[in-house]
Tab-separated table of C-alpha atoms in Angstrom:
chain	number	residue	atom	x	y	z
A	1	MET	CA	-11.099	-16.114	15.932
A	2	LEU	CA	-14.017	-14.139	14.798
A	3	HIS	CA	-15.391	-15.336	11.279
A	4	LEU	CA	-17.033	-12.887	9.038
A	5	PRO	CA	-18.217	-14.702	5.876
A	6	PHE	CA	-19.118	-12.744	2.630
A	7	GLU	CA	-22.871	-12.962	3.298
A	8	LEU	CA	-22.347	-11.233	6.739
A	9	ILE	CA	-20.093	-8.624	5.271
A	10	ASP	CA	-22.316	-8.062	2.374
A	11	GLY	CA	-25.294	-7.181	4.790
A	12	PHE	CA	-23.271	-4.763	6.934
A	13	ASP	CA	-24.323	-1.043	6.627
A	14	THR	CA	-22.148	1.067	4.432
A	15	LEU	CA	-20.068	2.844	7.101
A	16	TYR	CA	-19.477	-0.389	9.085
A	17	ARG	CA	-18.385	-2.281	5.623
A	18	ASN	CA	-16.096	0.773	4.612
A	19	ASN	CA	-14.327	0.885	7.869
A	20	LEU	CA	-13.840	-3.069	7.953
A	21	ILE	CA	-12.741	-3.495	4.342
A	22	ASN	CA	-10.659	-0.423	4.362
A	23	SER	CA	-8.728	-1.695	7.471
A	24	CYS	CA	-8.490	-5.410	6.620
A	25	SER	CA	-5.768	-5.306	4.055
A	26	GLY	CA	-2.922	-3.867	6.377
A	27	PHE	CA	-1.123	-0.735	6.870
A	28	LYS	CA	-1.231	1.823	3.872
A	29	SER	CA	0.939	4.782	2.883
A	30	ALA	CA	-0.394	8.071	3.889
A	31	ASN	CA	0.637	10.672	1.194
A	32	LEU	CA	-0.551	14.162	0.076
A	33	ILE	CA	-1.033	14.373	-3.635
A	34	GLY	CA	-0.367	18.010	-4.963
A	35	THR	CA	-1.782	19.113	-8.481
A	36	LYS	CA	-2.600	22.227	-10.185
A	37	SER	CA	-5.166	22.690	-13.074
A	38	ASN	CA	-4.344	24.328	-16.283
A	39	ALA	CA	-6.379	27.257	-15.127
A	40	GLY	CA	-4.197	27.516	-11.978
A	41	PHE	CA	-6.247	26.128	-9.192
A	42	GLU	CA	-4.059	24.173	-6.727
A	43	ASN	CA	-5.402	20.958	-5.161
A	44	VAL	CA	-3.863	18.777	-2.528
A	45	ALA	CA	-5.560	15.424	-1.219
A	46	VAL	CA	-4.888	12.733	1.159
A	47	PHE	CA	-4.257	9.135	-0.557
A	48	SER	CA	-3.757	5.828	0.897
A	49	SER	CA	-3.196	3.732	-2.250
A	50	VAL	CA	0.106	4.686	-3.456
A	51	THR	CA	1.881	1.414	-4.563
A	52	HIS	CA	5.383	0.365	-5.822
A	53	TYR	CA	5.223	-0.906	-9.344
A	54	GLY	CA	8.873	-0.990	-10.395
A	55	SER	CA	12.321	0.431	-9.740
A	56	ASN	CA	13.763	0.538	-13.328
A	57	PRO	CA	12.069	2.742	-14.475
A	58	PRO	CA	10.943	3.998	-11.173
A	59	ILE	CA	7.035	3.729	-11.324
A	60	LEU	CA	4.302	4.193	-8.766
A	61	GLY	CA	0.636	3.416	-8.910
A	62	LEU	CA	-2.262	5.306	-7.391
A	63	VAL	CA	-5.901	4.179	-7.079
A	64	MET	CA	-8.823	6.690	-7.850
A	65	ARG	CA	-12.423	6.444	-7.181
A	66	PRO	CA	-14.107	8.696	-9.731
A	67	THR	CA	-17.043	9.340	-7.566
A	68	THR	CA	-15.165	10.915	-4.498
A	69	VAL	CA	-13.460	14.264	-3.809
A	70	ALA	CA	-10.193	12.653	-5.500
A	71	ARG	CA	-11.731	13.577	-8.869
A	72	ASN	CA	-10.236	16.961	-8.993
A	73	THR	CA	-6.724	15.357	-8.446
A	74	PHE	CA	-7.421	12.985	-11.350
A	75	GLU	CA	-8.617	15.608	-13.628
A	76	ASN	CA	-5.489	17.884	-12.916
A	77	ILE	CA	-3.167	14.920	-13.565
A	78	LEU	CA	-4.757	14.148	-16.957
A	79	GLU	CA	-4.899	17.718	-17.941
A	80	THR	CA	-1.210	18.605	-16.990
A	81	GLY	CA	0.722	15.293	-16.808
A	82	PHE	CA	2.197	16.286	-13.399
A	83	TYR	CA	1.611	15.647	-9.833
A	84	THR	CA	3.542	15.337	-6.581
A	85	LEU	CA	3.651	12.919	-3.775
A	86	ASN	CA	4.401	14.261	-0.306
A	87	HIS	CA	4.627	11.963	2.985
A	88	ILE	CA	2.432	12.913	5.816
A	89	HIS	CA	4.302	13.248	9.121
A	90	LYS	CA	3.095	13.279	12.842
A	91	GLY	CA	3.090	17.223	12.732
A	92	ILE	CA	0.553	17.448	9.994
A	93	TYR	CA	-1.734	14.387	9.975
A	94	SER	CA	-4.739	16.103	11.217
A	95	GLU	CA	-4.681	18.763	8.781
A	96	ALA	CA	-3.718	16.494	5.973
A	97	HIS	CA	-6.882	14.422	6.874
A	98	HIS	CA	-9.001	17.433	6.433
A	99	THR	CA	-8.082	17.539	2.798
A	100	SER	CA	-10.585	14.644	2.309
A	101	ALA	CA	-13.475	17.169	2.936
A	102	LYS	CA	-15.453	17.901	-0.338
A	103	TYR	CA	-14.415	21.374	-1.631
A	104	PRO	CA	-15.184	22.691	-5.138
A	105	ALA	CA	-12.269	22.528	-7.495
A	106	GLU	CA	-11.725	26.436	-7.248
A	107	VAL	CA	-11.287	26.178	-3.427
A	108	SER	CA	-7.711	25.212	-2.728
A	109	GLU	CA	-7.217	22.750	0.312
A	110	PHE	CA	-3.964	24.872	0.823
A	111	ARG	CA	-6.093	27.789	1.730
A	112	GLN	CA	-8.565	25.768	3.915
A	113	THR	CA	-5.745	24.151	6.042
A	114	ASP	CA	-2.532	24.758	7.595
A	115	LEU	CA	-0.606	23.064	4.662
A	116	ASN	CA	1.523	25.137	2.481
A	117	PRO	CA	2.443	24.829	-1.174
A	118	GLU	CA	6.008	24.818	-2.100
A	119	TYR	CA	7.225	25.179	-5.757
A	120	LYS	CA	10.881	24.209	-6.794
A	121	ASN	CA	13.014	23.135	-9.551
A	122	SER	CA	10.564	24.468	-12.127
A	123	PHE	CA	8.087	21.741	-11.466
A	124	TYR	CA	4.540	22.576	-12.603
A	125	ALA	CA	2.601	20.857	-9.568
A	126	PRO	CA	2.832	22.228	-5.964
A	127	PHE	CA	4.906	20.177	-3.382
A	128	VAL	CA	3.590	20.227	0.302
A	129	ALA	CA	6.154	22.264	2.400
A	130	ASP	CA	7.873	20.575	5.360
A	131	CYS	CA	7.146	16.924	4.194
A	132	PRO	CA	10.297	14.817	4.828
A	133	VAL	CA	9.931	13.154	1.429
A	134	GLN	CA	8.586	14.987	-1.691
A	135	ILE	CA	8.429	13.422	-5.001
A	136	ALA	CA	7.849	14.918	-8.471
A	137	MET	CA	5.716	12.521	-10.676
A	138	LYS	CA	5.003	12.283	-14.490
A	139	TYR	CA	1.814	10.613	-15.584
A	140	VAL	CA	2.274	7.516	-17.672
A	141	GLU	CA	-0.931	5.738	-18.132
A	142	HIS	CA	-4.240	4.565	-16.394
A	143	LEU	CA	-6.348	1.373	-16.415
A	144	GLU	CA	-9.895	1.087	-15.450
A	145	ILE	CA	-10.839	-1.827	-13.129
A	146	LYS	CA	-13.850	-3.463	-14.695
A	147	ILE	CA	-15.382	-4.871	-11.679
A	148	ASN	CA	-16.099	-1.379	-9.844
A	149	GLY	CA	-14.780	1.353	-12.260
A	150	THR	CA	-11.980	2.383	-10.112
A	151	ILE	CA	-8.872	3.431	-11.869
A	152	LEU	CA	-5.289	2.703	-11.559
A	153	VAL	CA	-2.957	5.764	-12.366
A	154	LEU	CA	0.582	4.916	-13.172
A	155	GLY	CA	3.492	7.594	-13.143
A	156	GLN	CA	7.051	7.708	-13.346
A	157	ILE	CA	9.282	9.380	-10.711
A	158	GLN	CA	11.040	12.472	-11.856
A	159	ASP	CA	12.682	13.789	-8.739
A	160	ILE	CA	12.933	12.889	-5.031
A	161	PHE	CA	13.542	15.390	-2.347
A	162	LEU	CA	14.311	14.099	0.945
A	163	GLU	CA	15.799	15.113	4.455
A	164	GLU	CA	19.405	14.084	4.074
A	165	ASN	CA	19.526	12.137	7.487
A	166	LEU	CA	16.835	9.569	6.293
A	167	LEU	CA	18.958	8.167	3.643
A	168	SER	CA	21.156	5.204	4.308
A	169	THR	CA	24.340	4.489	2.515
A	170	ASP	CA	22.507	1.660	0.573
A	171	GLY	CA	19.772	3.884	-0.646
A	172	PHE	CA	17.100	2.911	1.970
A	173	ILE	CA	14.984	5.799	3.159
A	174	ASN	CA	14.223	5.530	7.041
A	175	LEU	CA	10.607	6.807	6.997
A	176	ALA	CA	10.276	6.123	10.883
A	177	ALA	CA	13.113	8.490	11.441
A	178	GLY	CA	11.204	11.207	9.486
A	179	ASN	CA	8.176	10.676	11.745
A	180	VAL	CA	6.255	9.573	8.531
A	181	VAL	CA	2.800	8.082	9.533
A	182	ALA	CA	0.932	5.189	8.212
A	183	LEU	CA	-2.832	4.721	7.721
A	184	ASN	CA	-4.938	2.011	9.233
A	185	GLY	CA	-8.244	1.958	7.452
A	186	ILE	CA	-9.865	5.229	6.399
A	187	ASP	CA	-8.947	7.530	9.464
A	188	GLY	CA	-6.511	5.725	11.778
A	189	TYR	CA	-3.126	7.335	11.770
A	190	VAL	CA	-0.262	5.353	13.309
A	191	GLU	CA	3.346	6.157	14.198
A	192	THR	CA	6.019	3.707	13.576
A	193	LYS	CA	9.345	2.497	14.856
A	194	LEU	CA	11.833	0.454	12.891
A	195	ILE	CA	12.368	-2.968	14.248
A	196	ASN	CA	14.893	-4.359	11.981
A	197	ARG	CA	16.083	-4.649	8.469
A	198	GLU	CA	16.125	-8.165	7.486
A	199	PRO	CA	19.007	-9.670	5.601
A	200	TYR	CA	18.558	-10.829	1.939
A	201	ALA	CA	16.841	-14.160	2.089
A	202	ARG	CA	18.866	-17.171	0.650
A	203	PRO	CA	17.311	-20.700	0.624
A	204	ARG	CA	18.050	-22.876	3.642
A	205	VAL	CA	19.194	-26.491	3.351
A	206	LEU	CA	16.114	-28.465	2.585
A	207	ASN	CA	14.085	-29.584	5.558
A	208	GLU	CA	13.445	-33.409	4.970
A	209	THR	CA	11.115	-33.829	8.084
A	210	GLU	CA	7.221	-33.689	7.502
A	211	ASN	CA	5.816	-30.394	8.169
B	1	MET	CA	16.706	18.825	1.631
B	2	LEU	CA	18.570	16.457	-0.682
B	3	HIS	CA	17.716	16.515	-4.365
B	4	LEU	CA	17.850	13.183	-6.339
B	5	PRO	CA	16.967	14.165	-10.050
B	6	PHE	CA	15.916	11.311	-12.416
B	7	GLU	CA	19.352	11.324	-14.081
B	8	LEU	CA	21.056	10.482	-10.875
B	9	ILE	CA	18.496	7.910	-9.868
B	10	ASP	CA	18.771	6.147	-13.273
B	11	GLY	CA	22.684	5.943	-12.800
B	12	PHE	CA	22.560	4.408	-9.424
B	13	ASP	CA	23.503	0.608	-9.254
B	14	THR	CA	20.704	-1.859	-9.018
B	15	LEU	CA	20.748	-2.552	-5.273
B	16	TYR	CA	20.764	1.077	-4.352
B	17	ARG	CA	18.025	1.988	-6.732
B	18	ASN	CA	15.965	-0.975	-5.587
B	19	ASN	CA	16.274	0.230	-2.003
B	20	LEU	CA	15.546	3.789	-2.705
B	21	ILE	CA	12.528	3.407	-4.857
B	22	ASN	CA	11.070	0.637	-2.726
B	23	SER	CA	11.250	2.872	0.275
B	24	CYS	CA	10.289	6.193	-1.386
B	25	SER	CA	6.495	5.592	-1.597
B	26	GLY	CA	5.683	5.318	2.081
B	27	PHE	CA	4.757	2.344	4.264
B	28	LYS	CA	3.641	-0.843	2.895
B	29	SER	CA	1.203	-3.693	4.010
B	30	ALA	CA	3.138	-6.694	5.107
B	31	ASN	CA	1.164	-9.773	4.114
B	32	LEU	CA	1.756	-13.562	3.544
B	33	ILE	CA	-0.085	-14.949	0.548
B	34	GLY	CA	-0.926	-18.779	0.852
B	35	THR	CA	-1.770	-20.721	-2.109
B	36	LYS	CA	-1.842	-24.425	-3.127
B	37	SER	CA	-1.193	-25.738	-6.711
B	38	ASN	CA	-3.756	-28.215	-8.395
B	39	ALA	CA	-0.917	-30.816	-7.831
B	40	GLY	CA	-1.094	-30.142	-4.100
B	41	PHE	CA	2.073	-27.995	-3.570
B	42	GLU	CA	1.657	-25.438	-0.938
B	43	ASN	CA	3.316	-22.039	-1.219
B	44	VAL	CA	3.491	-18.963	1.004
B	45	ALA	CA	5.192	-15.773	0.251
B	46	VAL	CA	5.686	-12.269	1.551
B	47	PHE	CA	3.940	-9.349	-0.342
B	48	SER	CA	4.011	-5.675	0.372
B	49	SER	CA	1.601	-4.564	-2.580
B	50	VAL	CA	-1.802	-5.383	-1.356
B	51	THR	CA	-4.066	-2.319	-2.036
B	52	HIS	CA	-7.658	-1.400	-1.417
B	53	TYR	CA	-9.846	-1.138	-4.538
B	54	GLY	CA	-13.293	-1.127	-3.085
B	55	SER	CA	-15.613	-2.002	-0.244
B	56	ASN	CA	-18.893	-3.059	-2.105
B	57	PRO	CA	-17.903	-5.599	-3.449
B	58	PRO	CA	-14.800	-5.928	-1.315
B	59	ILE	CA	-11.880	-5.822	-3.631
B	60	LEU	CA	-8.103	-5.912	-2.935
B	61	GLY	CA	-5.368	-5.593	-5.476
B	62	LEU	CA	-1.807	-7.289	-5.591
B	63	VAL	CA	1.136	-6.439	-7.678
B	64	MET	CA	3.126	-9.384	-9.179
B	65	ARG	CA	6.599	-9.123	-10.798
B	66	PRO	CA	6.680	-12.141	-13.225
B	67	THR	CA	10.380	-12.602	-12.876
B	68	THR	CA	10.702	-13.038	-9.159
B	69	VAL	CA	9.891	-15.855	-6.609
B	70	ALA	CA	6.365	-14.541	-6.429
B	71	ARG	CA	5.555	-16.456	-9.762
B	72	ASN	CA	4.568	-19.637	-7.954
B	73	THR	CA	1.917	-17.640	-6.113
B	74	PHE	CA	0.602	-16.118	-9.447
B	75	GLU	CA	0.580	-19.475	-11.254
B	76	ASN	CA	-1.407	-21.109	-8.135
B	77	ILE	CA	-3.873	-18.200	-8.072
B	78	LEU	CA	-4.556	-18.562	-11.951
B	79	GLU	CA	-4.647	-22.204	-11.623
B	80	THR	CA	-7.183	-22.643	-8.796
B	81	GLY	CA	-8.740	-19.212	-8.321
B	82	PHE	CA	-7.992	-19.085	-4.609
B	83	TYR	CA	-5.487	-17.676	-2.133
B	84	THR	CA	-5.300	-16.254	1.449
B	85	LEU	CA	-3.864	-13.030	2.805
B	86	ASN	CA	-2.386	-13.212	6.287
B	87	HIS	CA	-1.053	-10.328	8.253
B	88	ILE	CA	2.496	-10.632	9.389
B	89	HIS	CA	3.011	-9.679	13.239
B	90	LYS	CA	6.007	-8.910	15.394
B	91	GLY	CA	6.434	-12.606	16.333
B	92	ILE	CA	6.910	-13.979	12.717
B	93	TYR	CA	8.394	-11.137	10.625
B	94	SER	CA	11.909	-12.664	10.281
B	95	GLU	CA	10.382	-16.119	9.253
B	96	ALA	CA	7.866	-14.344	6.899
B	97	HIS	CA	10.669	-12.387	5.237
B	98	HIS	CA	12.470	-15.769	4.602
B	99	THR	CA	9.710	-16.772	2.275
B	100	SER	CA	11.226	-14.317	-0.150
B	101	ALA	CA	14.125	-16.858	-0.777
B	102	LYS	CA	14.017	-18.787	-4.097
B	103	TYR	CA	12.625	-22.290	-3.660
B	104	PRO	CA	11.543	-24.494	-6.531
B	105	ALA	CA	7.777	-24.891	-6.775
B	106	GLU	CA	7.724	-28.282	-5.132
B	107	VAL	CA	9.482	-27.113	-1.946
B	108	SER	CA	6.947	-25.527	0.375
B	109	GLU	CA	8.052	-22.410	2.321
B	110	PHE	CA	5.935	-23.828	5.182
B	111	ARG	CA	8.519	-26.701	5.642
B	112	GLN	CA	11.540	-24.298	5.339
B	113	THR	CA	10.202	-21.883	7.880
B	114	ASP	CA	8.544	-21.940	11.255
B	115	LEU	CA	5.211	-20.801	9.591
B	116	ASN	CA	2.458	-23.316	9.680
B	117	PRO	CA	-0.401	-23.896	7.225
B	118	GLU	CA	-3.976	-23.942	8.654
B	119	TYR	CA	-6.979	-25.119	6.733
B	120	LYS	CA	-10.584	-24.221	7.775
B	121	ASN	CA	-14.136	-23.455	6.425
B	122	SER	CA	-13.307	-25.904	3.511
B	123	PHE	CA	-11.147	-23.202	1.726
B	124	TYR	CA	-8.966	-24.481	-0.862
B	125	ALA	CA	-5.820	-22.411	-0.094
B	126	PRO	CA	-3.830	-22.574	3.251
B	127	PHE	CA	-4.017	-19.798	5.813
B	128	VAL	CA	-0.959	-18.997	7.876
B	129	ALA	CA	-1.484	-20.177	11.475
B	130	ASP	CA	-1.614	-17.660	14.329
B	131	CYS	CA	-1.899	-14.581	12.018
B	132	PRO	CA	-4.153	-11.862	13.705
B	133	VAL	CA	-6.080	-11.291	10.392
B	134	GLN	CA	-6.695	-13.977	7.743
B	135	ILE	CA	-8.625	-13.395	4.467
B	136	ALA	CA	-9.815	-15.878	2.029
B	137	MET	CA	-9.664	-14.521	-1.505
B	138	LYS	CA	-11.259	-15.349	-4.759
B	139	TYR	CA	-9.337	-14.235	-7.943
B	140	VAL	CA	-11.550	-11.786	-10.243
B	141	GLU	CA	-9.152	-10.526	-13.011
B	142	HIS	CA	-5.736	-9.364	-13.775
B	143	LEU	CA	-4.327	-6.468	-15.861
B	144	GLU	CA	-0.970	-6.157	-17.257
B	145	ILE	CA	0.942	-2.840	-16.878
B	146	LYS	CA	2.446	-1.966	-20.373
B	147	ILE	CA	5.541	-0.054	-19.283
B	148	ASN	CA	7.174	-2.883	-17.258
B	149	GLY	CA	5.138	-6.102	-17.678
B	150	THR	CA	4.072	-6.175	-14.048
B	151	ILE	CA	0.600	-7.677	-13.429
B	152	LEU	CA	-2.180	-6.239	-11.122
B	153	VAL	CA	-4.175	-9.221	-9.509
B	154	LEU	CA	-7.720	-8.334	-8.364
B	155	GLY	CA	-9.521	-10.429	-5.880
B	156	GLN	CA	-12.710	-10.497	-4.008
B	157	ILE	CA	-12.938	-11.024	-0.298
B	158	GLN	CA	-14.770	-14.227	0.762
B	159	ASP	CA	-13.951	-14.550	4.275
B	160	ILE	CA	-12.477	-12.490	7.186
B	161	PHE	CA	-11.005	-14.292	10.331
B	162	LEU	CA	-9.691	-12.022	12.832
B	163	GLU	CA	-8.958	-11.771	16.548
B	164	GLU	CA	-11.990	-10.695	18.205
B	165	ASN	CA	-10.471	-7.953	20.364
B	166	LEU	CA	-9.195	-5.995	17.185
B	167	LEU	CA	-12.763	-5.184	15.862
B	168	SER	CA	-14.253	-2.010	16.948
B	169	THR	CA	-18.117	-1.293	17.061
B	170	ASP	CA	-17.900	0.616	13.917
B	171	GLY	CA	-15.961	-1.885	11.691
B	172	PHE	CA	-12.526	-0.571	12.291
B	173	ILE	CA	-9.857	-3.176	12.744
B	174	ASN	CA	-7.048	-2.042	15.108
B	175	LEU	CA	-4.006	-3.418	13.394
B	176	ALA	CA	-1.669	-2.135	15.936
B	177	ALA	CA	-3.335	-3.827	18.818
B	178	GLY	CA	-2.745	-7.077	16.824
B	179	ASN	CA	1.001	-6.219	16.503
B	180	VAL	CA	0.562	-6.206	12.827
B	181	VAL	CA	3.912	-4.675	11.191
B	182	ALA	CA	4.387	-2.615	8.095
B	183	LEU	CA	7.249	-2.583	5.648
B	184	ASN	CA	9.554	0.208	4.863
B	185	GLY	CA	11.217	-0.622	1.449
B	186	ILE	CA	12.176	-4.211	0.688
B	187	ASP	CA	13.522	-5.219	4.225
B	188	GLY	CA	12.481	-2.832	6.865
B	189	TYR	CA	9.946	-4.002	9.260
B	190	VAL	CA	8.338	-1.542	11.524
B	191	GLU	CA	5.975	-1.686	14.646
B	192	THR	CA	3.081	0.659	14.989
B	193	LYS	CA	1.164	2.713	17.445
B	194	LEU	CA	-2.283	4.239	17.016
B	195	ILE	CA	-2.043	8.021	17.412
B	196	ASN	CA	-5.567	8.716	16.625
B	197	ARG	CA	-8.664	8.104	14.712
B	198	GLU	CA	-9.486	11.333	12.788
B	199	PRO	CA	-13.113	12.529	12.519
B	200	TYR	CA	-14.981	12.539	9.078
B	201	ALA	CA	-13.709	15.670	7.356
B	202	ARG	CA	-16.520	18.294	6.788
B	203	PRO	CA	-15.655	21.553	4.769
B	204	ARG	CA	-14.578	24.468	6.953
B	205	VAL	CA	-15.948	28.019	6.498
B	206	LEU	CA	-14.148	29.416	3.447
B	207	ASN	CA	-10.997	31.049	4.286
B	208	GLU	CA	-10.992	34.337	2.354
B	209	THR	CA	-7.398	35.446	3.308
B	210	GLU	CA	-4.642	35.005	0.788
B	211	ASN	CA	-2.715	31.867	1.286
């Protein structure tokens, strides 16, 4: 095993450290977040930090770095209270990644890519057309992380749209069957294959032997 | 597309809603967190909420639900200040999932599974042996989420141990090459294959046509 102590990591150049730290935590969700400002400017941006915070009520979190291109997304969420989460699939991952390019707020990434906005159910923010899972979100609260100024945005699920064949009889959404991709680090897109769904874990008879 | 509005989701039974909401956000990291109490009791537990919060300093977040088995982990982190993150791979995912069974604090999951603790570099908390990526973490702070009482724990990376062949020349860790798995929902383990690493996104010439 290679050992990278903190002193070594701290001394790496920015690009190397960004790649290393972004890829060391495991696989990440790959979502497109759709917003629209009060002035009517649409925005869509790739995020890899969507995290489950609770099922009842259904709450998802999202990490913002205020100094990046993601700022348009955050401003629109605060201004309007609404946003959408859309799952990136194999057919669009390259165009989805392009939304990380830095455009001014008045230039929609929908215009600069092959991604298309989709409006439905009278929801204010645009969904991304052709995504196998699309979620309408309502802003709840945000918290600032002291150590580096990043912001955790919490939102409540309003509506879930999904391809019918992905939904199992017990509520499980089979993301691999929808060709949903995951992210490895900043720029590595992976396809997936379901190995197994594990049964609910019940305690085994206590093992009395020394470990 | 199937449409699940909030009123319908809110009325689902607990198991169905848990499966649905846990699998709707996209793929999740699959980590084992190793801790040891001041009294010397070892704990290892599966988590799917590890999230990147910053590269400089290197910060990772972790969501705790105080009412679940994860509580031993949280208590040990607060008590000692140290924990480890270990990536679940194809060879151990079933045993790793078993750590979600509810055991008392004095019963180590290391004893009840085929997982083995590994101590190195004088670090207080146990790593999980044979994991392709192992990270030594130091507690930084925690924040409570008002809407449901979940807790976000932030920690700083101290050391990264990894299989040498996974590390690219630019710092990228190729998780698929290490057979690291991802989680779909509560219990769906997926294997992965790298499709591509996308180039850094630079703005394209502005598209003047209507979208």
